[in-house]
Tab-separated table of C-alpha atoms in Angstrom:
chain	number	residue	atom	x	y	z
U	260	UNK	CA	-4.979	46.156	-12.990
U	261	UNK	CA	-5.098	44.800	-16.575
U	262	UNK	CA	-3.492	41.346	-16.704
U	263	UNK	CA	-2.438	41.678	-20.415
U	264	UNK	CA	0.506	43.867	-21.409
U	265	UNK	CA	-0.300	46.754	-23.749
U	266	UNK	CA	2.037	45.377	-26.448
U	267	UNK	CA	0.239	42.010	-26.415
U	268	UNK	CA	-3.151	43.707	-26.765
U	269	UNK	CA	-1.966	45.709	-29.795
U	270	UNK	CA	-0.582	42.516	-31.356
U	271	UNK	CA	-3.888	40.710	-30.996
U	272	UNK	CA	-5.719	43.681	-32.484
U	273	UNK	CA	-3.387	43.671	-35.511
U	274	UNK	CA	-3.952	39.954	-36.121
U	275	UNK	CA	-7.716	40.460	-35.935
U	276	UNK	CA	-7.543	43.380	-38.392
U	277	UNK	CA	-5.517	41.338	-40.899
U	278	UNK	CA	-8.021	38.497	-40.683
U	279	UNK	CA	-10.925	40.869	-41.340
U	280	UNK	CA	-9.213	42.472	-44.337
U	281	UNK	CA	-8.265	39.074	-45.761
U	282	UNK	CA	-11.829	37.829	-45.560
U	283	UNK	CA	-13.094	40.989	-47.251
U	284	UNK	CA	-10.645	40.511	-50.116
U	285	UNK	CA	-11.871	37.026	-50.901
U	286	UNK	CA	-14.548	36.612	-53.575
U	287	UNK	CA	-16.698	33.623	-54.263
U	288	UNK	CA	-15.386	31.913	-57.433
U	289	UNK	CA	-17.757	32.340	-60.365
U	290	UNK	CA	-19.108	29.032	-61.544
U	291	UNK	CA	-18.077	28.667	-65.216
U	292	UNK	CA	-20.862	28.311	-67.742
U	293	UNK	CA	-21.170	24.777	-69.091
U	294	UNK	CA	-21.276	25.519	-72.807
U	295	UNK	CA	-22.623	22.042	-73.472
U	296	UNK	CA	-25.747	23.108	-71.591
U	297	UNK	CA	-25.844	26.694	-72.863
U	298	UNK	CA	-24.179	27.168	-76.248
U	299	UNK	CA	-25.052	30.840	-76.480
U	300	UNK	CA	-27.521	30.494	-79.347
U	301	UNK	CA	-30.911	28.974	-80.090
U	302	UNK	CA	-31.217	25.402	-81.307
U	303	UNK	CA	-31.367	25.093	-85.117
U	304	UNK	CA	-34.665	23.296	-85.669
U	305	UNK	CA	-35.807	24.058	-89.216
U	306	UNK	CA	-33.221	23.825	-91.991
U	307	UNK	CA	-33.677	25.003	-95.550
U	308	UNK	CA	-31.110	23.785	-98.073
U	309	UNK	CA	-31.102	25.338	-101.529
U	310	UNK	CA	-29.047	23.894	-104.377
U	311	UNK	CA	-28.466	26.204	-107.345
U	312	UNK	CA	-26.969	24.870	-110.563
U	313	UNK	CA	-23.931	26.598	-112.020
U	314	UNK	CA	-20.883	26.294	-114.264
U	315	UNK	CA	-17.266	27.173	-113.647
U	316	UNK	CA	-16.243	30.162	-115.720
U	317	UNK	CA	-13.600	29.742	-118.410
U	318	UNK	CA	-10.125	29.473	-116.945
U	319	UNK	CA	-11.372	28.824	-113.394
U	320	UNK	CA	-10.786	25.664	-111.387
U	321	UNK	CA	-12.584	24.105	-108.450
U	322	UNK	CA	-10.484	24.480	-105.292
U	323	UNK	CA	-10.678	25.383	-101.617
U	324	UNK	CA	-9.506	28.886	-102.553
U	325	UNK	CA	-12.157	29.505	-105.200
U	326	UNK	CA	-14.379	32.591	-105.122
U	327	UNK	CA	-18.117	32.987	-105.779
U	328	UNK	CA	-17.080	35.071	-108.780
U	329	UNK	CA	-15.581	31.927	-110.354
U	330	UNK	CA	-19.035	30.457	-111.033
U	331	UNK	CA	-21.829	31.405	-113.412
U	332	UNK	CA	-25.088	30.500	-111.677
U	333	UNK	CA	-28.244	29.407	-113.502
U	334	UNK	CA	-31.825	30.011	-112.454
U	335	UNK	CA	-32.293	26.295	-111.839
U	336	UNK	CA	-32.521	25.553	-108.136
U	337	UNK	CA	-33.987	22.935	-105.786
U	338	UNK	CA	-34.935	23.282	-102.128
U	339	UNK	CA	-35.179	20.769	-99.294
U	340	UNK	CA	-36.650	21.880	-95.970
U	341	UNK	CA	-36.325	19.721	-92.867
U	342	UNK	CA	-38.397	20.436	-89.756
U	343	UNK	CA	-37.431	18.810	-86.438
U	344	UNK	CA	-39.742	20.846	-84.200
U	345	UNK	CA	-41.901	17.795	-83.454
U	346	UNK	CA	-38.910	15.725	-82.349
U	347	UNK	CA	-38.916	13.824	-85.637
U	348	UNK	CA	-37.477	14.935	-88.964
U	349	UNK	CA	-40.213	15.925	-91.406
U	350	UNK	CA	-39.892	17.134	-94.984
U	351	UNK	CA	-41.779	20.228	-96.028
U	352	UNK	CA	-44.039	19.148	-98.870
U	353	UNK	CA	-45.572	21.149	-101.674
U	354	UNK	CA	-44.626	23.282	-104.645
U	355	UNK	CA	-41.010	24.383	-104.606
U	356	UNK	CA	-39.772	21.600	-102.316
U	357	UNK	CA	-38.125	18.237	-103.012
U	358	UNK	CA	-37.014	15.317	-100.864
U	359	UNK	CA	-33.887	14.527	-102.895
U	360	UNK	CA	-31.537	16.647	-104.938
U	361	UNK	CA	-30.944	15.768	-108.602
U	362	UNK	CA	-27.456	16.653	-109.842
U	363	UNK	CA	-25.103	16.103	-112.770
U	364	UNK	CA	-21.594	14.761	-112.402
U	365	UNK	CA	-18.644	16.354	-114.167
U	366	UNK	CA	-18.348	13.146	-116.183
U	367	UNK	CA	-21.658	14.134	-117.771
U	368	UNK	CA	-21.296	17.928	-117.827
U	369	UNK	CA	-17.715	19.175	-117.393
U	370	UNK	CA	-17.325	22.148	-115.038
U	371	UNK	CA	-20.787	21.575	-113.535
U	372	UNK	CA	-20.924	22.953	-109.991
U	373	UNK	CA	-23.682	23.672	-107.482
U	374	UNK	CA	-24.064	26.401	-104.897
U	375	UNK	CA	-25.423	24.967	-101.640
U	376	UNK	CA	-26.853	27.482	-99.187
U	377	UNK	CA	-28.183	26.551	-95.752
U	378	UNK	CA	-30.526	28.675	-93.652
U	379	UNK	CA	-31.761	27.884	-90.161
U	380	UNK	CA	-34.808	28.798	-88.124
U	381	UNK	CA	-35.750	28.251	-84.506
U	382	UNK	CA	-38.674	26.054	-83.460
U	383	UNK	CA	-40.873	29.159	-83.618
U	384	UNK	CA	-39.836	29.896	-87.193
U	385	UNK	CA	-37.470	32.797	-86.517
U	386	UNK	CA	-34.344	33.100	-88.660
U	387	UNK	CA	-31.207	32.398	-86.622
U	388	UNK	CA	-28.305	32.453	-89.093
U	389	UNK	CA	-27.096	35.731	-87.572
U	390	UNK	CA	-26.714	34.010	-84.196
U	391	UNK	CA	-24.290	31.472	-85.667
U	392	UNK	CA	-22.051	34.100	-87.258
U	393	UNK	CA	-21.998	36.677	-84.452
U	394	UNK	CA	-18.610	37.850	-83.167
U	395	UNK	CA	-18.850	35.368	-80.285
U	396	UNK	CA	-20.003	32.382	-82.353
U	397	UNK	CA	-18.524	32.529	-85.852
U	398	UNK	CA	-15.184	30.918	-84.940
U	399	UNK	CA	-17.007	28.102	-83.150
U	400	UNK	CA	-19.106	26.926	-86.102
U	401	UNK	CA	-18.256	24.885	-89.180
U	402	UNK	CA	-20.379	22.604	-91.350
U	403	UNK	CA	-19.040	19.204	-92.388
U	404	UNK	CA	-20.189	17.264	-95.435
U	405	UNK	CA	-19.594	13.556	-94.874
U	406	UNK	CA	-20.348	10.887	-97.458
U	407	UNK	CA	-22.079	7.770	-96.161
U	408	UNK	CA	-20.903	4.713	-98.087
U	409	UNK	CA	-23.083	2.224	-96.222
U	410	UNK	CA	-24.090	1.044	-92.776
U	411	UNK	CA	-22.531	-1.446	-90.385
U	412	UNK	CA	-23.977	-4.937	-90.174
U	413	UNK	CA	-23.141	-5.497	-86.496
U	414	UNK	CA	-26.631	-4.511	-85.392
U	415	UNK	CA	-25.801	-0.884	-84.590
U	416	UNK	CA	-26.585	0.311	-88.135
U	417	UNK	CA	-23.871	2.944	-87.685
U	418	UNK	CA	-22.934	4.848	-90.858
U	419	UNK	CA	-19.713	3.979	-92.646
U	420	UNK	CA	-18.076	7.170	-93.887
U	421	UNK	CA	-15.605	7.914	-96.636
U	422	UNK	CA	-12.551	8.874	-94.587
U	423	UNK	CA	-10.276	10.016	-97.393
U	424	UNK	CA	-10.873	12.591	-100.081
U	425	UNK	CA	-9.976	10.047	-102.782
U	426	UNK	CA	-13.017	7.982	-101.772
U	427	UNK	CA	-15.476	10.871	-102.071
U	428	UNK	CA	-17.939	11.274	-104.933
U	429	UNK	CA	-17.882	15.062	-104.565
U	430	UNK	CA	-15.680	18.001	-103.676
U	431	UNK	CA	-16.719	20.967	-101.561
U	432	UNK	CA	-15.434	24.534	-101.180
U	433	UNK	CA	-16.475	26.915	-98.402
U	434	UNK	CA	-17.533	30.205	-99.991
U	435	UNK	CA	-19.108	32.138	-97.129
U	436	UNK	CA	-19.059	35.903	-97.518
U	437	UNK	CA	-20.526	37.278	-94.303
U	438	UNK	CA	-21.236	41.034	-93.996
U	439	UNK	CA	-19.393	42.513	-91.025
U	440	UNK	CA	-18.323	45.923	-89.727
U	441	UNK	CA	-14.841	47.108	-88.878
U	442	UNK	CA	-14.099	49.240	-85.813
U	443	UNK	CA	-14.360	52.388	-87.936
U	444	UNK	CA	-17.861	51.426	-89.045
U	445	UNK	CA	-16.984	50.437	-92.603
U	446	UNK	CA	-18.433	47.176	-93.920
U	447	UNK	CA	-16.631	44.240	-95.486
U	448	UNK	CA	-17.317	40.613	-96.452
U	449	UNK	CA	-15.756	38.049	-94.138
U	450	UNK	CA	-14.679	34.825	-95.892
U	451	UNK	CA	-14.840	32.847	-92.645
U	452	UNK	CA	-15.486	29.152	-93.526
U	453	UNK	CA	-18.777	28.304	-91.823
U	454	UNK	CA	-20.513	26.378	-94.608
U	455	UNK	CA	-23.751	28.325	-94.773
U	456	UNK	CA	-22.674	28.889	-98.368
U	457	UNK	CA	-20.391	26.702	-100.466
U	458	UNK	CA	-19.880	24.955	-103.783
U	459	UNK	CA	-20.304	21.260	-104.558
U	460	UNK	CA	-18.876	19.414	-107.546
U	461	UNK	CA	-19.810	15.770	-108.131
U	462	UNK	CA	-16.923	13.711	-109.469
U	463	UNK	CA	-15.827	10.156	-110.072
U	464	UNK	CA	-13.983	8.919	-106.963
U	465	UNK	CA	-10.256	8.484	-107.472
U	466	UNK	CA	-10.336	4.924	-106.143
U	467	UNK	CA	-13.747	3.580	-107.116
U	468	UNK	CA	-16.726	3.538	-109.435
U	469	UNK	CA	-18.987	6.545	-109.761
U	470	UNK	CA	-22.286	6.038	-107.899
U	471	UNK	CA	-25.729	6.978	-109.168
U	472	UNK	CA	-26.793	7.924	-105.658
U	473	UNK	CA	-24.891	9.806	-102.979
U	474	UNK	CA	-25.894	10.028	-99.328
U	475	UNK	CA	-24.420	12.916	-97.368
U	476	UNK	CA	-24.550	13.601	-93.643
U	477	UNK	CA	-24.287	17.340	-93.062
U	478	UNK	CA	-23.215	18.235	-89.527
U	479	UNK	CA	-23.112	21.707	-88.030
U	480	UNK	CA	-20.230	21.439	-85.584
U	481	UNK	CA	-20.122	23.669	-82.497
U	482	UNK	CA	-16.576	23.897	-81.140
U	483	UNK	CA	-16.263	24.794	-77.455
U	484	UNK	CA	-13.053	26.729	-78.034
U	485	UNK	CA	-12.360	27.352	-81.717
U	486	UNK	CA	-12.727	25.502	-85.008
U	487	UNK	CA	-9.246	26.571	-86.065
U	488	UNK	CA	-6.746	23.776	-85.585
U	489	UNK	CA	-3.907	25.792	-84.028
U	490	UNK	CA	-3.561	29.050	-82.124
U	491	UNK	CA	-3.281	32.095	-84.325
U	492	UNK	CA	-3.941	30.173	-87.539
U	493	UNK	CA	-6.897	30.046	-89.894
U	494	UNK	CA	-6.459	26.354	-90.683
U	495	UNK	CA	-9.625	24.287	-90.399
U	496	UNK	CA	-10.455	20.605	-90.505
U	497	UNK	CA	-11.302	19.121	-93.923
U	498	UNK	CA	-14.952	19.409	-94.950
U	499	UNK	CA	-15.348	15.604	-94.858
U	500	UNK	CA	-13.990	15.178	-91.293
U	501	UNK	CA	-15.838	12.535	-89.304
U	502	UNK	CA	-14.126	13.108	-85.935
U	503	UNK	CA	-14.470	16.552	-84.345
U	504	UNK	CA	-12.436	16.818	-81.104
U	505	UNK	CA	-13.719	19.443	-78.708
U	506	UNK	CA	-17.001	19.867	-80.547
U	507	UNK	CA	-20.654	18.959	-80.353
U	508	UNK	CA	-23.213	18.711	-83.149
U	509	UNK	CA	-25.805	21.462	-83.309
U	510	UNK	CA	-27.725	19.567	-86.001
U	511	UNK	CA	-27.277	16.543	-88.295
U	512	UNK	CA	-29.050	16.227	-91.641
U	513	UNK	CA	-29.011	13.269	-94.026
U	514	UNK	CA	-29.369	14.477	-97.620
U	515	UNK	CA	-29.755	12.276	-100.712
U	516	UNK	CA	-28.521	13.102	-104.211
U	517	UNK	CA	-29.487	11.369	-107.448
U	518	UNK	CA	-26.446	11.714	-109.702
U	519	UNK	CA	-26.623	11.728	-113.498
U	520	UNK	CA	-23.332	10.372	-114.832
U	521	UNK	CA	-21.893	9.802	-118.285
């Protein structure tokens, strides 16, 4: 004779069935990707910076809202190429390349502006600009153009930056126009502020003397969420920002300008 009542045996079977179904429904949590280890794009290793001289057209002003159509570009251009593939920064030498940019301030030539374009390559020499402006990456990337006023004397030799626009010897306007496709297949130009293309104007600082030399640290910031400062907005940090919360630097480049003033 079975020592266990039929009702008790059915109850035990039900408990066992629930346990089996519960274990089947559980999934192993997916380990999130550490974006600091895998940013989703190659490392920018070779940078080519081209500075093209131009003049603001009549009736146009230099502002963050300016358009490429506001400037008449000349044929005069200069190119700096930096190669970090060896682990050390090296300048590309030879015809067509310079180590320093030569520019004119607006105190010398009113309405003088410069188009600065930046192009990146991988360590193997492959162009990678498209990686930085893909649908997944474009809202994570923004260049910053920080003026170095000097270096600390505490032994660290850390750069001292201009932290306010009034202290800057230049102004900058993002003027990216990136070809993209809409869902219906039609193409348009996206004015997303990345800094692969933008205008520089060298000016007398509002609160200081005008320098003959300007040192700029250009940083390509990679934001781990978004470069926009609030949800649903298109507001970005100022181009001269020195603190970038929630971001890492993809590349840093120190660029020197010799400035002709009045």
